[in-house]
Coordinates of C-alpha atoms and ligand atoms in Angstrom, one line a residue:
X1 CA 8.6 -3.5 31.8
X2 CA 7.4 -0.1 31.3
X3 CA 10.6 1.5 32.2
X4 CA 12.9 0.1 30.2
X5 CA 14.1 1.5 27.1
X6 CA 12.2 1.4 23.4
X7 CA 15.1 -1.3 22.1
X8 CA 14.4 -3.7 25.2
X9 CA 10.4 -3.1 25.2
X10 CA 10.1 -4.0 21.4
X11 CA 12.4 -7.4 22.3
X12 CA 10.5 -8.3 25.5
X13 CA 7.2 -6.4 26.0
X14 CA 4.1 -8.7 25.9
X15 CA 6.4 -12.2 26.0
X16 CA 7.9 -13.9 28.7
X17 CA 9.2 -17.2 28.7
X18 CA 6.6 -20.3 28.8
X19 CA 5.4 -21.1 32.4
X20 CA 5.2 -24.3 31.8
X21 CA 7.7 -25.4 29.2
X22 CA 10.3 -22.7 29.4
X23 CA 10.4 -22.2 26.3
X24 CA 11.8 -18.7 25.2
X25 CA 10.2 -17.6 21.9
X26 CA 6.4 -17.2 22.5
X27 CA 4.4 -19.6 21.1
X28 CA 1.5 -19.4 18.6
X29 CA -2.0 -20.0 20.1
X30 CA -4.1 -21.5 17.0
X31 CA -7.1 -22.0 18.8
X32 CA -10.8 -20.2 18.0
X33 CA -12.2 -21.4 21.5
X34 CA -10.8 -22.5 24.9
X35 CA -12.0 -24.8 27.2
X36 CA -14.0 -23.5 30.5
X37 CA -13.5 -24.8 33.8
X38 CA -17.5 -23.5 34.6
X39 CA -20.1 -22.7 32.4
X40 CA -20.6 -18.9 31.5
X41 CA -23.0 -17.0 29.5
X42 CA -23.0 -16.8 25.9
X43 CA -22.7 -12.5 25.2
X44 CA -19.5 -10.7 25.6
X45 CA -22.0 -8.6 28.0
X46 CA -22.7 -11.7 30.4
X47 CA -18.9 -11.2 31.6
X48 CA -17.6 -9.0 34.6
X49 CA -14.8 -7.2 34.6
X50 CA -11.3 -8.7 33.2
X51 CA -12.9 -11.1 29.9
X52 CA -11.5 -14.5 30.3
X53 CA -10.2 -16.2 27.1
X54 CA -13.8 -17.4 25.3
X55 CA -13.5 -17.1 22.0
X56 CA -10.6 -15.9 19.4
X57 CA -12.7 -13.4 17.3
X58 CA -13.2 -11.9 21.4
X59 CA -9.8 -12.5 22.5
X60 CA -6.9 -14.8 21.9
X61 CA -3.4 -15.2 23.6
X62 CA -0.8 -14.3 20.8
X63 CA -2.9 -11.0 19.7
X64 CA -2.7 -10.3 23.0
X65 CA 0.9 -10.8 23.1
X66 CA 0.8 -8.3 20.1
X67 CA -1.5 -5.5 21.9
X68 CA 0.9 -5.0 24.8
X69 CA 4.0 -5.0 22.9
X70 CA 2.1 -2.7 20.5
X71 CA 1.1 -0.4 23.1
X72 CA 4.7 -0.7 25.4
X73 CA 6.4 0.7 22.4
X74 CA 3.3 3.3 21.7
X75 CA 3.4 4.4 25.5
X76 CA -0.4 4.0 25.4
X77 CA -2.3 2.2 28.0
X78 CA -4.5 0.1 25.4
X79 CA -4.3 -1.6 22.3
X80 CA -6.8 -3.2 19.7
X81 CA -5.4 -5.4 16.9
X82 CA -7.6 -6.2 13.6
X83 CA -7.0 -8.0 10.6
X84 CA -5.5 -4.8 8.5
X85 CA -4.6 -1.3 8.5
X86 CA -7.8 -0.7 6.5
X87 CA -9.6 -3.1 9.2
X88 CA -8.2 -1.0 12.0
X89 CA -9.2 2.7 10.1
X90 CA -12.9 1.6 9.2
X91 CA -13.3 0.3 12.9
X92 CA -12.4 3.9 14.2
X93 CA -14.6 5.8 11.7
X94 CA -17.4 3.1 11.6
X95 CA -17.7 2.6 15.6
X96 CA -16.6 6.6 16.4
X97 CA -19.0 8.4 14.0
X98 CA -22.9 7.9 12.9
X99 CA -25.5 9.8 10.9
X100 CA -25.7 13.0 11.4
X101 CA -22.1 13.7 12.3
X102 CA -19.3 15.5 10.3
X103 CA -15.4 14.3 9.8
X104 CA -12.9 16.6 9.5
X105 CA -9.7 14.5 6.9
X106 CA -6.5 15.6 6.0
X107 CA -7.2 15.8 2.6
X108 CA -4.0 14.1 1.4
X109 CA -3.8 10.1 3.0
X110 CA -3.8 6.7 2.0
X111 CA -6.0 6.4 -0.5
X112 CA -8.1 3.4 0.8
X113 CA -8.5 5.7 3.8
X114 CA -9.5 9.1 1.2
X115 CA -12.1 6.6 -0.1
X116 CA -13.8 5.2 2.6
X117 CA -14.3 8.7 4.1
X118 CA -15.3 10.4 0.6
X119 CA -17.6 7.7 -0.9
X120 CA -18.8 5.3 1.7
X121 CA -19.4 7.6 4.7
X122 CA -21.8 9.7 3.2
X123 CA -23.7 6.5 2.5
X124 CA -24.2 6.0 6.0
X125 CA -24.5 10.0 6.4
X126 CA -21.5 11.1 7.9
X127 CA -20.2 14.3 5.8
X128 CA -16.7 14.4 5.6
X129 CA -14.8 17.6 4.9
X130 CA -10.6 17.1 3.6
X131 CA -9.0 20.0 4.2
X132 CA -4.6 20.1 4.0
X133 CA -3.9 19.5 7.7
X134 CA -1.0 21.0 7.4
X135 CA -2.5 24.7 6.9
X136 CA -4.1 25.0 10.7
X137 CA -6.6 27.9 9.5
X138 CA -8.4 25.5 7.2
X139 CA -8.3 23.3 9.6
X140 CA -9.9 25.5 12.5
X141 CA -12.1 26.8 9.3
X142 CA -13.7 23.0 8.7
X143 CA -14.9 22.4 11.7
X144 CA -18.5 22.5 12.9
X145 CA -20.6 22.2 15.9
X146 CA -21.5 18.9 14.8
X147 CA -17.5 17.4 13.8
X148 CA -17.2 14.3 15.8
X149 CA -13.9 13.6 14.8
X150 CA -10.3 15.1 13.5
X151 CA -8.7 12.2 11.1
X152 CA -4.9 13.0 10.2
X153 CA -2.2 11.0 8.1
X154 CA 1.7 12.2 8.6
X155 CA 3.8 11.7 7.1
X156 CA 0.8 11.4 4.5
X157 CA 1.1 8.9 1.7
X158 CA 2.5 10.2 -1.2
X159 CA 4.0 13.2 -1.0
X160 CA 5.5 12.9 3.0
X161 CA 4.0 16.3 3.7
X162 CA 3.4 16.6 7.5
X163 CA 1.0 18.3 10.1
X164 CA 1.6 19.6 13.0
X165 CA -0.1 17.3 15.8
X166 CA 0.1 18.9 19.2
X167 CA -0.7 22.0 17.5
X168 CA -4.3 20.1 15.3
X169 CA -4.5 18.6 19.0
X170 CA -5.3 22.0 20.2
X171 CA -7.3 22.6 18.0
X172 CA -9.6 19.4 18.3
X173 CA -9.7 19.3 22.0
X174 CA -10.9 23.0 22.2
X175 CA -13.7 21.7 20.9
X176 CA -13.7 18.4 22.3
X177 CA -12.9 16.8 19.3
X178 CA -11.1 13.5 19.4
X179 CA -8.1 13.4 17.5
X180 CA -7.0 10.4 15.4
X181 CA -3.4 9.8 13.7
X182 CA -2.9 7.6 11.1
X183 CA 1.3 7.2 12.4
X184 CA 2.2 4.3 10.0
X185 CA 4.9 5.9 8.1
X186 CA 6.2 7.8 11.1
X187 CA 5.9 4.4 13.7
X188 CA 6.1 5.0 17.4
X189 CA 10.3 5.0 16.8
X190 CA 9.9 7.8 14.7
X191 CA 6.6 9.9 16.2
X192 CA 4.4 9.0 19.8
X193 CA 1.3 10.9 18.6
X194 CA -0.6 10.5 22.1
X195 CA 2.2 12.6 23.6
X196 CA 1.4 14.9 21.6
X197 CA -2.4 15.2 22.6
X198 CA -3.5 12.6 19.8
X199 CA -6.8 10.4 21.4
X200 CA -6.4 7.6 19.2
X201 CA -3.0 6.3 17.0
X202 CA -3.7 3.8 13.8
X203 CA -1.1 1.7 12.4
X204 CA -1.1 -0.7 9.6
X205 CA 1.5 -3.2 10.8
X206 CA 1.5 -4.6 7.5
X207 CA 4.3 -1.8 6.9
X208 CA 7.2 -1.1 9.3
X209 CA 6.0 -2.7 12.5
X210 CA 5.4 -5.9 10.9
X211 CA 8.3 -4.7 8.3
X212 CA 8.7 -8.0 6.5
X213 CA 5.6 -8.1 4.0
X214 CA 4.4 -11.1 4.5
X215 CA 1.3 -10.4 7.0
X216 CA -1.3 -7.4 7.1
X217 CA -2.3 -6.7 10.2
X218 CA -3.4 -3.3 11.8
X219 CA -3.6 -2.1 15.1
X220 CA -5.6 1.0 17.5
X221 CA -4.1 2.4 20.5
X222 CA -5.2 5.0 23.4
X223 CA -6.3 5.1 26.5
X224 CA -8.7 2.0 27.9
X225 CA -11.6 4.2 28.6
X226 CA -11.4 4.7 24.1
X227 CA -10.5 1.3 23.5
X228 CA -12.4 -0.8 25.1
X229 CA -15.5 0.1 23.3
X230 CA -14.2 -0.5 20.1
X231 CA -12.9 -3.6 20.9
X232 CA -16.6 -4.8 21.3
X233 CA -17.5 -3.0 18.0
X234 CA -14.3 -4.2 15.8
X235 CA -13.6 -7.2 17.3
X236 CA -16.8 -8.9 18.7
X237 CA -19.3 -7.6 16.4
X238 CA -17.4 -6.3 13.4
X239 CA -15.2 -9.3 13.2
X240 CA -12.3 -7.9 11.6
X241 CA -9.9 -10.0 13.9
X242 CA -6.1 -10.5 13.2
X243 CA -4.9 -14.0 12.5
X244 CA -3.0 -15.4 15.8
X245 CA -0.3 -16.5 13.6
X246 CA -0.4 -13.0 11.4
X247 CA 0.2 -11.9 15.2
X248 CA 3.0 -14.0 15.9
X249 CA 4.8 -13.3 12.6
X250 CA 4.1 -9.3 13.2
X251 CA 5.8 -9.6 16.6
X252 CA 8.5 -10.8 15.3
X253 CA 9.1 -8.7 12.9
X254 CA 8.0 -5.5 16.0
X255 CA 11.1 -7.1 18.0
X256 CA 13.4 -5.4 15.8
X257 CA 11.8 -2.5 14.6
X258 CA 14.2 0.5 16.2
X259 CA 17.0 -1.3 14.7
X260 CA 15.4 -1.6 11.5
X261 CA 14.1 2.1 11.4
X262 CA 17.6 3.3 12.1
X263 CA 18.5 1.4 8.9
X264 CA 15.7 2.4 7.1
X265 CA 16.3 6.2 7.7
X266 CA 20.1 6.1 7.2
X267 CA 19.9 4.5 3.8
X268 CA 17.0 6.6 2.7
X269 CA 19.2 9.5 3.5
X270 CA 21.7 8.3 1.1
X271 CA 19.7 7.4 -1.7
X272 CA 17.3 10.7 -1.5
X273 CA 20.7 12.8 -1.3
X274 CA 21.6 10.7 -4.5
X275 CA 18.1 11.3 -5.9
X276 CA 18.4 15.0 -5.3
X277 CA 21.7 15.0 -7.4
X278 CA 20.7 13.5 -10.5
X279 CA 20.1 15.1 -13.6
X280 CA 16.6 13.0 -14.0
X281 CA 15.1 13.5 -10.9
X282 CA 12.8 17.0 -9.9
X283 CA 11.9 17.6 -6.6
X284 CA 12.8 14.8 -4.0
X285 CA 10.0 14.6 -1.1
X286 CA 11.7 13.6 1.9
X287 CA 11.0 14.9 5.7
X288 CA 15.2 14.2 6.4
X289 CA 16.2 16.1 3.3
X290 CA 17.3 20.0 4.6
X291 CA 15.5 20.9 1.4
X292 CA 11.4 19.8 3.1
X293 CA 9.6 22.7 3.5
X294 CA 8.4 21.6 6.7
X295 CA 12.1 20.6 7.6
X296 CA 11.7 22.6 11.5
X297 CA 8.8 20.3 12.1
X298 CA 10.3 17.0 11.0
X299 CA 13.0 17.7 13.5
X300 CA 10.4 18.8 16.2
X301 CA 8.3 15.6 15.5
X302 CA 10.0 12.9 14.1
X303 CA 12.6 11.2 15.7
X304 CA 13.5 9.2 12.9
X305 CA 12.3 10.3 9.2
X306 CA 11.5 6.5 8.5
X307 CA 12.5 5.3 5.1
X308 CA 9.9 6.5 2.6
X309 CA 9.9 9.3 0.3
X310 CA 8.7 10.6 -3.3
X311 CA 10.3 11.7 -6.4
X312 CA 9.2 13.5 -9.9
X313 CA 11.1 13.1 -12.8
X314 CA 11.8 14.8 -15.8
X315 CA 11.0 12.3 -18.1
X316 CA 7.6 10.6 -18.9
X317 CA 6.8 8.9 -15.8
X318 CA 4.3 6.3 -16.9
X319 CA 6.6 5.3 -19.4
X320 CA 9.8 4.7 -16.9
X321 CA 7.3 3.2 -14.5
X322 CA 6.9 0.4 -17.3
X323 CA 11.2 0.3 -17.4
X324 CA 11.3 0.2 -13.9
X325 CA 8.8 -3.2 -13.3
X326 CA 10.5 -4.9 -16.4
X327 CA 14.2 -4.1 -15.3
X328 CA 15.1 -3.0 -11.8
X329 CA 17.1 -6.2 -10.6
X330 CA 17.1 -5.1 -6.6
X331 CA 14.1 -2.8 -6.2
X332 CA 10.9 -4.6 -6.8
X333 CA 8.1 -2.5 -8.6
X334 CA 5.2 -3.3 -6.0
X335 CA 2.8 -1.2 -4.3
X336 CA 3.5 -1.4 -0.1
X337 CA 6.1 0.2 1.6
X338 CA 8.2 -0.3 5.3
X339 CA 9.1 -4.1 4.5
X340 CA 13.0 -5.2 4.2
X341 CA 12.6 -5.1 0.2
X342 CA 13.0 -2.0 -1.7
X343 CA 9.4 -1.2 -3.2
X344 CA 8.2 1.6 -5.8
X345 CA 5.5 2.6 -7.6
X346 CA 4.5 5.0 -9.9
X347 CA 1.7 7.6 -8.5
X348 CA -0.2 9.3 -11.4
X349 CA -1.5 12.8 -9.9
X350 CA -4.2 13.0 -12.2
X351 CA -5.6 8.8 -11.8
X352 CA -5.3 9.7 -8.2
X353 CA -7.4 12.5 -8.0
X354 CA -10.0 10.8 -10.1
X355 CA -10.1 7.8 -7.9
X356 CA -9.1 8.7 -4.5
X357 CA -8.8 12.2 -3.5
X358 CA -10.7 14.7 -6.4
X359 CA -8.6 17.7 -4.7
X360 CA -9.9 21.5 -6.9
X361 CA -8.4 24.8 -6.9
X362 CA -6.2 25.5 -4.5
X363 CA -5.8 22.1 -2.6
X364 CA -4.9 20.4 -6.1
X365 CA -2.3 23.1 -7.0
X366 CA -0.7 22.5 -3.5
X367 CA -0.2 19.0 -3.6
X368 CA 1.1 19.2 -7.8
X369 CA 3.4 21.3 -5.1
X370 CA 5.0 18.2 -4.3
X371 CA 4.2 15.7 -6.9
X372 CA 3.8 17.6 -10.0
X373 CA 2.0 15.1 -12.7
X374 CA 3.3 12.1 -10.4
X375 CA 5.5 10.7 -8.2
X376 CA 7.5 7.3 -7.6
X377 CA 6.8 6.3 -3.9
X378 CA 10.0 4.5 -2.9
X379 CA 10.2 2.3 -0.1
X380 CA 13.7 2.3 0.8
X381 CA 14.6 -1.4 2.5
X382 CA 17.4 -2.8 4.1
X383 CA 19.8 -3.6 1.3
X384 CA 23.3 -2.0 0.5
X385 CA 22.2 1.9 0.0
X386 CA 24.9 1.7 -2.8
X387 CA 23.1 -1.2 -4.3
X388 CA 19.6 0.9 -4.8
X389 CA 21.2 3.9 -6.3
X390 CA 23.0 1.9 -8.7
X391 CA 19.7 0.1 -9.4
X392 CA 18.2 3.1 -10.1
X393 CA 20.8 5.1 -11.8
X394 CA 20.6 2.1 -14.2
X395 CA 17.1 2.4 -15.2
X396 CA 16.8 6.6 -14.9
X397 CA 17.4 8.2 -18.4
Ligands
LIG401 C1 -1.1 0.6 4.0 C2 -1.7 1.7 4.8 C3 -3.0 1.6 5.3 C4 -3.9 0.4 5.1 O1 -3.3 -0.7 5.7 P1 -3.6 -2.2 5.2 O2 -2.8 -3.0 6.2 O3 -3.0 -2.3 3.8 O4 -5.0 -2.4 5.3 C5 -3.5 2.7 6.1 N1 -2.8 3.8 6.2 C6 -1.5 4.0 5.7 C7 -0.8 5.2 5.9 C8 -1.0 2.9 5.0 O5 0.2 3.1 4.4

């Protein structure tokens, strides 16, 4: 199945048709245990070689299913699926790193991510240092004999500023640092990080892969020699497994994911050109937009620019986020992003910095850069593109 192209591997990698039934759609396996035709030991480390199907928080059928379509699509050789993207990030970070060590962050990412790293590492002494990724001095700057890990985000959540990952992947393996991306908002249509020199890629497929908002799931991919580990760790002993049916409704949703990021990126086109043009609106963040600083390495990495971006306004934001929840009538105002909906919210640069990412100095005055006092994230969906600018043209002053 390998060979085939990225539109039949997300249709038919990891299914087949049933054995016994024929049926065509896969179905679910609900079960936590499975029945043994001979007794076996009671540790994951009483079994040989390929682990038969035991228990589901050790393995299960339909996350299987998952994993290979996951890691078809991802061109990796393995894949690890866990109950959420955050489920998925603390397992690398948790398992990969322990006291003693240092973690080198892009210091601009998901802010469940920028927490974990800042406030609960340390805990467990792990330093982190979050440098801007996408400035490679600081990032050769920040590391130290004892970094045990590279962590990146790009796009990174909010303000869609990139880094460069074959050339961080230099970096990091120079020193024989793995490299981790955090591809959500890029997705393997878009961006196949381990191509690139990347060790280990982290989705939440709660976004685009899943792409339908209505199951969180997350997923780890690299080579089997990296993942195998950490299956025992996040799976077996961690126990952040993904739901068999969250599985089922997440490979669904995969199935059509190059056709839905083509959509996604062609209507986000049209509504940040639109965005751009409007009397409102400040800068537009936006890797497909000509006017991305980083424009040269959107084209060079990103196959697709996916259908997120950020906008300032002139206005007070805070006070047109409150318009925009009481009367967009297409877009809702939610948090989330890479479903079929339209979704935006209102991020408040100074509330984030206090809670997530307390960026000083320099690294504050570079990401005001691109937000300014805030930005509204928009997740552009799969509606008429005419539709959301109208919504919005409605509701801008
Ligand atoms: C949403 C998100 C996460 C966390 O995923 P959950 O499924 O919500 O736990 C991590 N990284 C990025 C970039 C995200 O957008």
């Amino acid at each position: 199945m390998r060979d085939r192209g990225p539109n039949t591997l997300a249709v038919h990698a990891g299914e087949g048709a049933d054995p016994v039934t024929g049926a065509s759609a896969p179905n679910v396996v609900m079960s936590t245990t499975f029945a043994m035709e001979e007794p076996a030991g009671f540790s994951i480390n009483a079994f040989e070689g390929e682990l038969p199907y035991v228990y589901t928080r050790w393995g299960n059928p339909t996350v299987k299913m998952l994993e290979d379509k996951l890691a078809a699509l991802e061109g990796a050789q393995d894949c690890v699926a866990l109950a959420s993207g955050m489920a998925a990030t603390s397992a690398v970070l948790l398992a990969g790193l322990k006291a003693g060590d240092h973690l080198v962050m892009s210091d601009v990412n998901y802010a469940g991510t920028a927490e974990l790293a800042r406030k609960t590492l340390p805990e467990y002494g792990v330093e982190t240092t979050a440098v801007d990724t996408s400035d490679l001095d600081a990032v050769e700057a920040a590391m130290r004999p004892e970094t045990r890990m590279l962590w990146i985000e790009t796009p990174a959540n909010p303000i869609l500023r990139l880094t460069d990952i074959a050339a961080v992947a230099l970096i990091a393996s120079a020193r024989n640092v793995p490299l981790v991306v955090d591809s959500t908002f890029a997705t393997p249509v878009a961006t196949r990080p381990l191509e690139l020199g990347a060790d280990l890629v982290v989705h939440s497929l709660t976004k685009y892969i899943g792409g339908h908002g209505d199951a969180l799931g997350g997923a780890v991919l690299g080579s089997r020699e990296r993942i195998e580990p950490l299956r025992t760790h996040a799976l077996v002993h961690f126990g952040g497994v993904l739901s068999p049916f969250n599985a089922w409704l997440i490979g669904r949703g995969a199935a059509t994911l190059p056709i839905r990021m083509r959509a996604h990126e062609e209507s986000a086109r049209r509504v940040a050109a639109f965005l751009e043009d409007h009397p409102a609106v400040g800068r537009v963040n936006y890797p497909g937009l000509a006017s991305h600083p980083q424009r040269s390495l959107a084209a060079k990495q990103m196959a697709n620019c996916s259908g997120t971006l950020s906008f300032q306004v002139r206005a007070d934001g805070a006070a047109l986020a409150g318009r925009m929840a009481r009367e967009l009538e297409v877009i809702h105002y939610a948090v989330s992003l890479g479903h079929h909906r339209s979704l935006i919210y209102w991020i408040d640069t100074a509330a984030l910095m206090e809670s997530s990412f307390q960026l000083e100095g320099e690294q504050l005055a570079r990401y005001r850069e691109f937000a300014g006092d805030g930005v509204f994230r928009l997740s552009v969906g799969l509606e008429d593109a005419e539709d959301l600018c109208r919504d919005l043209d409605r509701v801008l002053p």
